[in-house]
Short mmCIF file of C-alpha atoms and ligand atoms in Angstrom, two decimals:
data_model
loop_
_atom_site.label_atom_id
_atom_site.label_comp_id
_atom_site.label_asym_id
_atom_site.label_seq_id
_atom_site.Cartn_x
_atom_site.Cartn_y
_atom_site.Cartn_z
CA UNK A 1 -7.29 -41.28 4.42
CA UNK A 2 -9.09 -40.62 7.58
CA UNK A 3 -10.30 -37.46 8.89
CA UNK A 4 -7.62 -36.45 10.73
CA UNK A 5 -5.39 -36.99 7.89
CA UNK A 6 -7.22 -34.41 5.76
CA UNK A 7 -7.73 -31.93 8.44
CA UNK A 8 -3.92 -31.80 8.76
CA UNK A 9 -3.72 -31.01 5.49
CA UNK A 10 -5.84 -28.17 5.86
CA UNK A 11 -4.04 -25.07 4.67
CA UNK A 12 -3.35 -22.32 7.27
CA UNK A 13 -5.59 -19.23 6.91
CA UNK A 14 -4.35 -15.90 7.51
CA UNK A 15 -4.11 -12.47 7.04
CA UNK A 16 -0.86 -10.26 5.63
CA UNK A 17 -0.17 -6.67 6.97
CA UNK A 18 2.54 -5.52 4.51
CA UNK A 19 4.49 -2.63 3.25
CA UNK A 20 5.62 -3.67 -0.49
CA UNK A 21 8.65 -3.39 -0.62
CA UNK A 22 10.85 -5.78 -2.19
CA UNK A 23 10.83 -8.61 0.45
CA UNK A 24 6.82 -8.07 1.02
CA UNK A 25 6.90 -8.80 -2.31
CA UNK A 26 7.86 -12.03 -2.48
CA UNK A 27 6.57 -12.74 1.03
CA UNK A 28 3.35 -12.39 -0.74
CA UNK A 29 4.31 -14.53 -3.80
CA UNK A 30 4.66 -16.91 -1.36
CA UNK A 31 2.07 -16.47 0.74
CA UNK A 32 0.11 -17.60 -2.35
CA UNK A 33 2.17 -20.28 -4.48
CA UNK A 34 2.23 -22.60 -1.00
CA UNK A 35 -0.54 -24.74 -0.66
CA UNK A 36 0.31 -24.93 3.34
CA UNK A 37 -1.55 -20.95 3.45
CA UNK A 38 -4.79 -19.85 2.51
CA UNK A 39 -4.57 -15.68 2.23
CA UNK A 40 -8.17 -14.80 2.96
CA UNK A 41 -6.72 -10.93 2.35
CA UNK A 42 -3.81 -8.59 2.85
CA UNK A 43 -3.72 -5.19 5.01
CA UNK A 44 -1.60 -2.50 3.43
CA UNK A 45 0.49 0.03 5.19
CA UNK A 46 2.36 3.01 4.89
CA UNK A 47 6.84 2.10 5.50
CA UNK A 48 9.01 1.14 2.75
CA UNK A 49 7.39 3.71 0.50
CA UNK A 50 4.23 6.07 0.92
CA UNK A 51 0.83 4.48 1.72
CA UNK A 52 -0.70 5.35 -2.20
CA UNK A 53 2.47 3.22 -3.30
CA UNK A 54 2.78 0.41 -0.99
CA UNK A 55 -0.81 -0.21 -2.06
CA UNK A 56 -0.31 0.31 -5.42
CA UNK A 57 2.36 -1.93 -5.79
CA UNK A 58 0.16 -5.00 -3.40
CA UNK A 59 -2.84 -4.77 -5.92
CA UNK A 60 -0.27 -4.99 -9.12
CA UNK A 61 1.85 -7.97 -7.63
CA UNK A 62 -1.23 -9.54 -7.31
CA UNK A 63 -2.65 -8.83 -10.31
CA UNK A 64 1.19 -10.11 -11.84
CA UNK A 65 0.89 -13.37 -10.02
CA UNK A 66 -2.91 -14.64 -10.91
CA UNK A 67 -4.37 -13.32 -7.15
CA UNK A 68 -6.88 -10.99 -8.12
CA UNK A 69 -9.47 -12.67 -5.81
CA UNK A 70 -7.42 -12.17 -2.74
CA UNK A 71 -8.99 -8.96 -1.04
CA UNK A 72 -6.68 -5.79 -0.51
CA UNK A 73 -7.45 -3.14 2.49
CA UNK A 74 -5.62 0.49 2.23
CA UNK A 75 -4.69 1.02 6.33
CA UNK A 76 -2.50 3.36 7.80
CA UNK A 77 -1.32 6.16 5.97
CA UNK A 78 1.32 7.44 8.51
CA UNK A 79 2.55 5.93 12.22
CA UNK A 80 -0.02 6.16 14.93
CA UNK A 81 2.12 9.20 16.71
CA UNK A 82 5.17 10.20 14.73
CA UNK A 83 5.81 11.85 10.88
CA UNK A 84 6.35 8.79 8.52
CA UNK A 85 9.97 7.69 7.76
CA UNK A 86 10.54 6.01 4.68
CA UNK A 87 12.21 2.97 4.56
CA UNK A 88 15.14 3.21 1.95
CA UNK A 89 15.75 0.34 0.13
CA UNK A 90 13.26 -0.22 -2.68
CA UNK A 91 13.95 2.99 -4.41
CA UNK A 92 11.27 5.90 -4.74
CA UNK A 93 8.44 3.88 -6.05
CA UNK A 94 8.82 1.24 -3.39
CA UNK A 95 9.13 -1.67 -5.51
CA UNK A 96 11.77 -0.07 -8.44
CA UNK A 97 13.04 -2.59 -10.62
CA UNK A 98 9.77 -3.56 -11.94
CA UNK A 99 8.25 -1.02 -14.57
CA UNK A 100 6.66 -4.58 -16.22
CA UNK A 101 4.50 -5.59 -14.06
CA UNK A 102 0.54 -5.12 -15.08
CA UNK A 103 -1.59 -2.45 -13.86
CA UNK A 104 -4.11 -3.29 -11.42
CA UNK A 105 -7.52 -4.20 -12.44
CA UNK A 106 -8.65 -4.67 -9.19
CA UNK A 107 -9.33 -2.14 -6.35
CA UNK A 108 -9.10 -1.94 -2.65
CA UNK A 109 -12.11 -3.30 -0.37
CA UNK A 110 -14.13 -0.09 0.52
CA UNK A 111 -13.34 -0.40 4.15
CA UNK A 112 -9.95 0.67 6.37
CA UNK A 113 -7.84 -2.00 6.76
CA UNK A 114 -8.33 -2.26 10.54
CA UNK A 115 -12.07 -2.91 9.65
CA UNK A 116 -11.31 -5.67 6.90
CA UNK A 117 -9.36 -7.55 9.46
CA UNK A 118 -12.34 -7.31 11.91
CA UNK A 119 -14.53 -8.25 9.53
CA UNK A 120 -12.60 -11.31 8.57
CA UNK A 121 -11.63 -12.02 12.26
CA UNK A 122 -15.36 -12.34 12.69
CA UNK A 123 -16.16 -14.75 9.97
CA UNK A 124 -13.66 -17.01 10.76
CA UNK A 125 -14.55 -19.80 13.33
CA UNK A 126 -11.05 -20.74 14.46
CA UNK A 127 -8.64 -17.79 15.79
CA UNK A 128 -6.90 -16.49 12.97
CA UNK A 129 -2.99 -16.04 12.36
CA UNK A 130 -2.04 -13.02 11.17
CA UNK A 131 1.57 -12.35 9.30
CA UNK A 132 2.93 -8.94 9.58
CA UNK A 133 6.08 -7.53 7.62
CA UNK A 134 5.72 -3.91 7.78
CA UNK A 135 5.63 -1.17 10.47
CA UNK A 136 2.69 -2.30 12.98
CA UNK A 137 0.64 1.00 12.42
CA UNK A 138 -2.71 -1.23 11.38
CA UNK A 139 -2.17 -3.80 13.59
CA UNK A 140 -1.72 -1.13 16.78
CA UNK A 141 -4.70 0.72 15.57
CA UNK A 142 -7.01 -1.99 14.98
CA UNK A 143 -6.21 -3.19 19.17
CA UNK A 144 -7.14 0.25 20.04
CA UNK A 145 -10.43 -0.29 18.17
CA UNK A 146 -11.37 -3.55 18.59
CA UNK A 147 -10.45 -4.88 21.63
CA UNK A 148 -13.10 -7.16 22.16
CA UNK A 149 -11.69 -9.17 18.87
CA UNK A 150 -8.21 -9.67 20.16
CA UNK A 151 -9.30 -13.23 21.49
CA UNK A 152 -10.09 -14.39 17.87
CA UNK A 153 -6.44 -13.66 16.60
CA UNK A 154 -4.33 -16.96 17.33
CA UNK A 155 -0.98 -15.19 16.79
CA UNK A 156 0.65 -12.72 14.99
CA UNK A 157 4.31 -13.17 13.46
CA UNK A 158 5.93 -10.20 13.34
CA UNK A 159 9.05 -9.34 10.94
CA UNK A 160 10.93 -6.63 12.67
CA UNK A 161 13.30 -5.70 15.57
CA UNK A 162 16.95 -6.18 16.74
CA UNK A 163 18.82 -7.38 19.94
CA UNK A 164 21.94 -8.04 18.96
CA UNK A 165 23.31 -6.65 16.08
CA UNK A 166 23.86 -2.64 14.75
CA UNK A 167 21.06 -2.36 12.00
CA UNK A 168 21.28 -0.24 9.16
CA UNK A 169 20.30 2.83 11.52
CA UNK A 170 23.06 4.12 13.25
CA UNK A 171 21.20 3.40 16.67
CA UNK A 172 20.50 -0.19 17.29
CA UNK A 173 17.09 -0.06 15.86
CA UNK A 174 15.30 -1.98 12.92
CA UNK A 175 13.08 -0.24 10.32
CA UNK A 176 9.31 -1.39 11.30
CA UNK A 177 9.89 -0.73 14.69
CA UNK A 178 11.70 2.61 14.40
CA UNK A 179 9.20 3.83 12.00
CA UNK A 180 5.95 3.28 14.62
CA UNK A 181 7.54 2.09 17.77
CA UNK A 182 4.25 3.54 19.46
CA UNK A 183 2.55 0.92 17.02
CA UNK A 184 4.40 -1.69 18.19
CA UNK A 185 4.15 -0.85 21.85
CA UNK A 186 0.48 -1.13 21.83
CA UNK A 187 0.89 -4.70 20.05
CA UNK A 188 3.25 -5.74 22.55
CA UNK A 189 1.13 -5.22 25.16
CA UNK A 190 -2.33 -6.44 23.99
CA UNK A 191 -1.66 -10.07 25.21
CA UNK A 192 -2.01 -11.43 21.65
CA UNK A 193 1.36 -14.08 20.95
CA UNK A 194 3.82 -12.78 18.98
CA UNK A 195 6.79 -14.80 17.29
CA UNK A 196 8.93 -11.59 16.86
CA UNK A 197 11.44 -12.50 13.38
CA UNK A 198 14.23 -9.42 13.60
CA UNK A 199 17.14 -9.05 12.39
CA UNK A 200 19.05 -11.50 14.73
CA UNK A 201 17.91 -13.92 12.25
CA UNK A 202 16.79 -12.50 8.89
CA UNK A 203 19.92 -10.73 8.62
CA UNK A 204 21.65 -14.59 7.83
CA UNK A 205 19.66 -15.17 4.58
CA UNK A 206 21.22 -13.42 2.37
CA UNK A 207 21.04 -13.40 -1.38
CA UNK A 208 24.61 -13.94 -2.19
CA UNK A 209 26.54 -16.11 -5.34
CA UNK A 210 24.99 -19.46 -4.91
CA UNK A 211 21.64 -17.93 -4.32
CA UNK A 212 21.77 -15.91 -7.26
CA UNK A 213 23.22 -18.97 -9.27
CA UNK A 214 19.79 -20.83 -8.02
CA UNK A 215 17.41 -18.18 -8.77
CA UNK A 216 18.73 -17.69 -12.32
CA UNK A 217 17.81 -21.68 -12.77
CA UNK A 218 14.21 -20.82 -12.60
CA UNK A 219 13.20 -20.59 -16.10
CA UNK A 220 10.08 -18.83 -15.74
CA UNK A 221 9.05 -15.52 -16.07
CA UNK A 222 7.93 -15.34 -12.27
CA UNK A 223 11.52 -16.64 -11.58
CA UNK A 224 13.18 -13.54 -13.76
CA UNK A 225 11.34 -11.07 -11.81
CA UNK A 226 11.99 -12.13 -8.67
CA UNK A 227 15.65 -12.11 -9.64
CA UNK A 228 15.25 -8.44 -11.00
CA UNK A 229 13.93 -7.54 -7.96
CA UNK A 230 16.32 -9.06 -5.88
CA UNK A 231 19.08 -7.17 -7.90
CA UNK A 232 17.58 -4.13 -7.66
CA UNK A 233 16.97 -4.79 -4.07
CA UNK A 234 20.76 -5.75 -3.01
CA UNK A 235 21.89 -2.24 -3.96
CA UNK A 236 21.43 -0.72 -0.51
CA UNK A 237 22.60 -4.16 1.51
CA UNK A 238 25.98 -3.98 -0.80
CA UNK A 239 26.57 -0.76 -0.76
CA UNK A 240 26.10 0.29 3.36
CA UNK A 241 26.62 -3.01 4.75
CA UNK A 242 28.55 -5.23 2.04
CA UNK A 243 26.19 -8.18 2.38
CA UNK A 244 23.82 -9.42 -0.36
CA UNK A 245 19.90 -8.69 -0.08
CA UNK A 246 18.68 -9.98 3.16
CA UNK A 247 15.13 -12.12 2.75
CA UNK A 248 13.27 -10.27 6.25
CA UNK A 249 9.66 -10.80 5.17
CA UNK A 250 10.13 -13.82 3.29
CA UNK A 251 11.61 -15.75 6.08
CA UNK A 252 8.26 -14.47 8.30
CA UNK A 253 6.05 -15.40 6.27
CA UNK A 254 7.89 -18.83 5.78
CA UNK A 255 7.64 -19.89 9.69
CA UNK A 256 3.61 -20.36 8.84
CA UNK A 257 4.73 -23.35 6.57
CA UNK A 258 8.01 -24.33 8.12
CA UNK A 259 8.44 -23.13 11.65
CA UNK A 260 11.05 -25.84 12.20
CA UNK A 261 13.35 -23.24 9.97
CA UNK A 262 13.67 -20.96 12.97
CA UNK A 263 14.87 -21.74 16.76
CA UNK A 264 13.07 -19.21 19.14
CA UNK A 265 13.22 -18.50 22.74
CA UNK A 266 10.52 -16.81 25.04
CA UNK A 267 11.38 -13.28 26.36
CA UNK A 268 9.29 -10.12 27.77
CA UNK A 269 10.37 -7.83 24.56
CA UNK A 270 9.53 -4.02 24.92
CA UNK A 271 10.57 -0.76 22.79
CA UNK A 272 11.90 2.45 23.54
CA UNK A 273 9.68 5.29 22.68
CA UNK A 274 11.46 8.15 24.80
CA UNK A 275 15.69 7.69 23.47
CA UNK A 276 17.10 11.22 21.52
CA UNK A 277 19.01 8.29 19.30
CA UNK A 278 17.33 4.94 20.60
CA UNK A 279 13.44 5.38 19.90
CA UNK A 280 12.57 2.37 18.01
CA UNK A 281 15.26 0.08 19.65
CA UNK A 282 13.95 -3.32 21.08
CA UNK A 283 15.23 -4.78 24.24
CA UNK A 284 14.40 -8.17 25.72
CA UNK A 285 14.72 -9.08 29.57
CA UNK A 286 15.82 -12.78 28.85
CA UNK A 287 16.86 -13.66 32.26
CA UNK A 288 13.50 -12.22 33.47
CA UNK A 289 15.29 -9.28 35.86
CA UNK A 290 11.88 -7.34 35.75
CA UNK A 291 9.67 -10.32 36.59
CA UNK A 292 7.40 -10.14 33.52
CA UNK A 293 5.86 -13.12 31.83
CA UNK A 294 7.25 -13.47 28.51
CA UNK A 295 4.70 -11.73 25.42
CA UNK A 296 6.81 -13.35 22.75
CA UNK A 297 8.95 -15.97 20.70
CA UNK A 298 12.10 -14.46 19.41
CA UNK A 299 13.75 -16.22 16.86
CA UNK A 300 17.65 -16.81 17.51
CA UNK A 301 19.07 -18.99 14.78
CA UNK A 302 18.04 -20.07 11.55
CA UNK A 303 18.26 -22.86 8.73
CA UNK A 304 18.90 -20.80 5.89
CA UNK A 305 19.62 -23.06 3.12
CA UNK A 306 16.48 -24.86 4.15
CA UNK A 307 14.76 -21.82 4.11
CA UNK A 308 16.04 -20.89 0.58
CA UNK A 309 15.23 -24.47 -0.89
CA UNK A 310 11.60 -23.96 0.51
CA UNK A 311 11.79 -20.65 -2.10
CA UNK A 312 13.22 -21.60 -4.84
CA UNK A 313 10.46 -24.98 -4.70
CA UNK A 314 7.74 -22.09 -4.16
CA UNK A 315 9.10 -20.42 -7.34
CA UNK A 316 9.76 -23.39 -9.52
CA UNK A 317 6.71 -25.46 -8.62
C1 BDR B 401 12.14 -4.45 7.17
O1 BDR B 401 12.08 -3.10 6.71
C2 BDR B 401 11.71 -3.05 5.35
O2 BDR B 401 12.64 -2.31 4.62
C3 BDR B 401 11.62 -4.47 4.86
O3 BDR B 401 10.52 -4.63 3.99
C4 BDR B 401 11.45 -5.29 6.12
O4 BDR B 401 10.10 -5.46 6.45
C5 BDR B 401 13.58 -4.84 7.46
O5 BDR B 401 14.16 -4.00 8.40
CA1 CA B 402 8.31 -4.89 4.90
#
């Protein structure tokens, strides 16, 4: 095997800003079963539940799984300009449907999160990609305090936002942004790439019959909790919306190690800050009206069955 050969095997590095949360969850199960990523650390925030939780529930996933090594940073603990929301789905603890899994043995890195990325941005020779599935509070505060780093960040994909569909808000908003569309602004607008995953497309991989049927083949105990999860996790999709759990974060963090799954387009995307009802809401100018060059991917169609044979071999293997 040549050189080449091996560098192409070379697994991605990057870093996770998450919000566990069901779907961060098992983003982060398989951000660490695929032997495509390396996860030099994860960046907690404040979103689906409140920031002692969301951290809480990081260090004892990874604990569950075997990943004690992999470094945890506390961030945010409300949006950069606005009261936290809480996102609803997960139940009060954030991640209910799960009273087995171990307590933590490990602790969080004694630095804010924003810090740990800069640190790690710094020891890293290559730019680093970052993966991001929860509101974009670290990520907007960590521009506003290290600009001079923003170079060494190759990309960042970015699980959140809507064009085309009514989300789960009545206003045509998606959780991460609504909850710090400040946050997001400030990301938007720092120049760095963004691949921007919304619900356009992760609202099409949906945990439905034949998924379940799939998931219930995987006879290990890894396997039966993510299926508890997911149960527990469908309850607000079936209810409000009739549809089966939808996979956001997973699918994200799945574009580091398949980005065929997705077909994206270029756009200048921007958020509303300023609407009574719309704050939160993404727009993109894809015919370029405004004359701006574009600041990121958005992803407009998806393979989901490939994408859900990439989990379920992430799972099994
Ligand atoms: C996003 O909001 C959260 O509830 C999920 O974890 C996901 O990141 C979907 O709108
Ligand atoms: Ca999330």
């Amino acid at each position: 095997m040549t050189t080449t050969d091996l560098n192409s095997i070379r697994p991605t590095p990057i870093l996770l800003d998450c919000d566990p949360g069901h779907d961060d969850a098992i983003a982060l199960v398989m951000a660490h079963r695929s032997k495509a990523i390396d996860l030099l650390g994860v960046t907690v925030t404040c979103g689906n539940a409140e920031p002692e939780k969301t951290v809480s529930n990081t260090l004892r996933i990874l604990e569950f799984i075997g990943a004690q090594d992999v470094p945890v940073a506390a961030g945010c603990v409300r949006p950069l300009a606005r009261p936290l929301v809480l996102g609803t789905a997960d139940g009060p603890s954030g991640l209910e449907g799960s009273p087995y899994l171990p307590q933590a043995t490990k602790t969080v890195e004694p630095m804010h999160a924003v810090d740990f990325i800069a640190k790690t941005l710094r020891e890293q020779t290559e730019p680093l990609r970052i993966v991001a599935t929860g509101p974009l509070c670290n990520l907007g505060l960590f521009v506003l305090k290290y600009p001079e780093l923003l170079s060494k960040i190759k990309d960042i994909t970015w699980m959140g936002g809507v064009f085309w569909r009514k989300s789960e808000y009545i206003t045509p908003t998606e959780f991460n942004a609504f909850c710090d569309p400040e946050a997001l602004k400030i990301v938007l607008d720092s120049g760095v790439p963004i691949t921007m995953v919304g619900l356009d497309v992760t609202m099409k991989v949906l945990v439905e019959e034949p998924q379940y049927r799939e998931f219930e083949k995987i006879d290990t105990e890894l396997g039966r909790v993510v299926l508890d999860w997911l149960k527990f996790y469908e309850k607000l999709h079936r209810n409000s919306m009739g549809v089966g759990g939808a996979l956001h974060d997973p699918l994200a963090l799945a574009l580091i190690i398949d980005p065929t799954l997705v077909k994206t387009r270029p756009a200048h995307i921007g958020v509303d800050l300023t609407g009574t009802y719309t704050f939160g809401a993404t727009v993109a100018d894809y015919w370029n009206e405004r004359g701006l060059p574009p600041n990121a991917q958005v992803c407009e169609e998806v393979d989901s069955d490939r994408f859900f044979d990439l989990l379920y071999s992430l799972l099994r293997d």
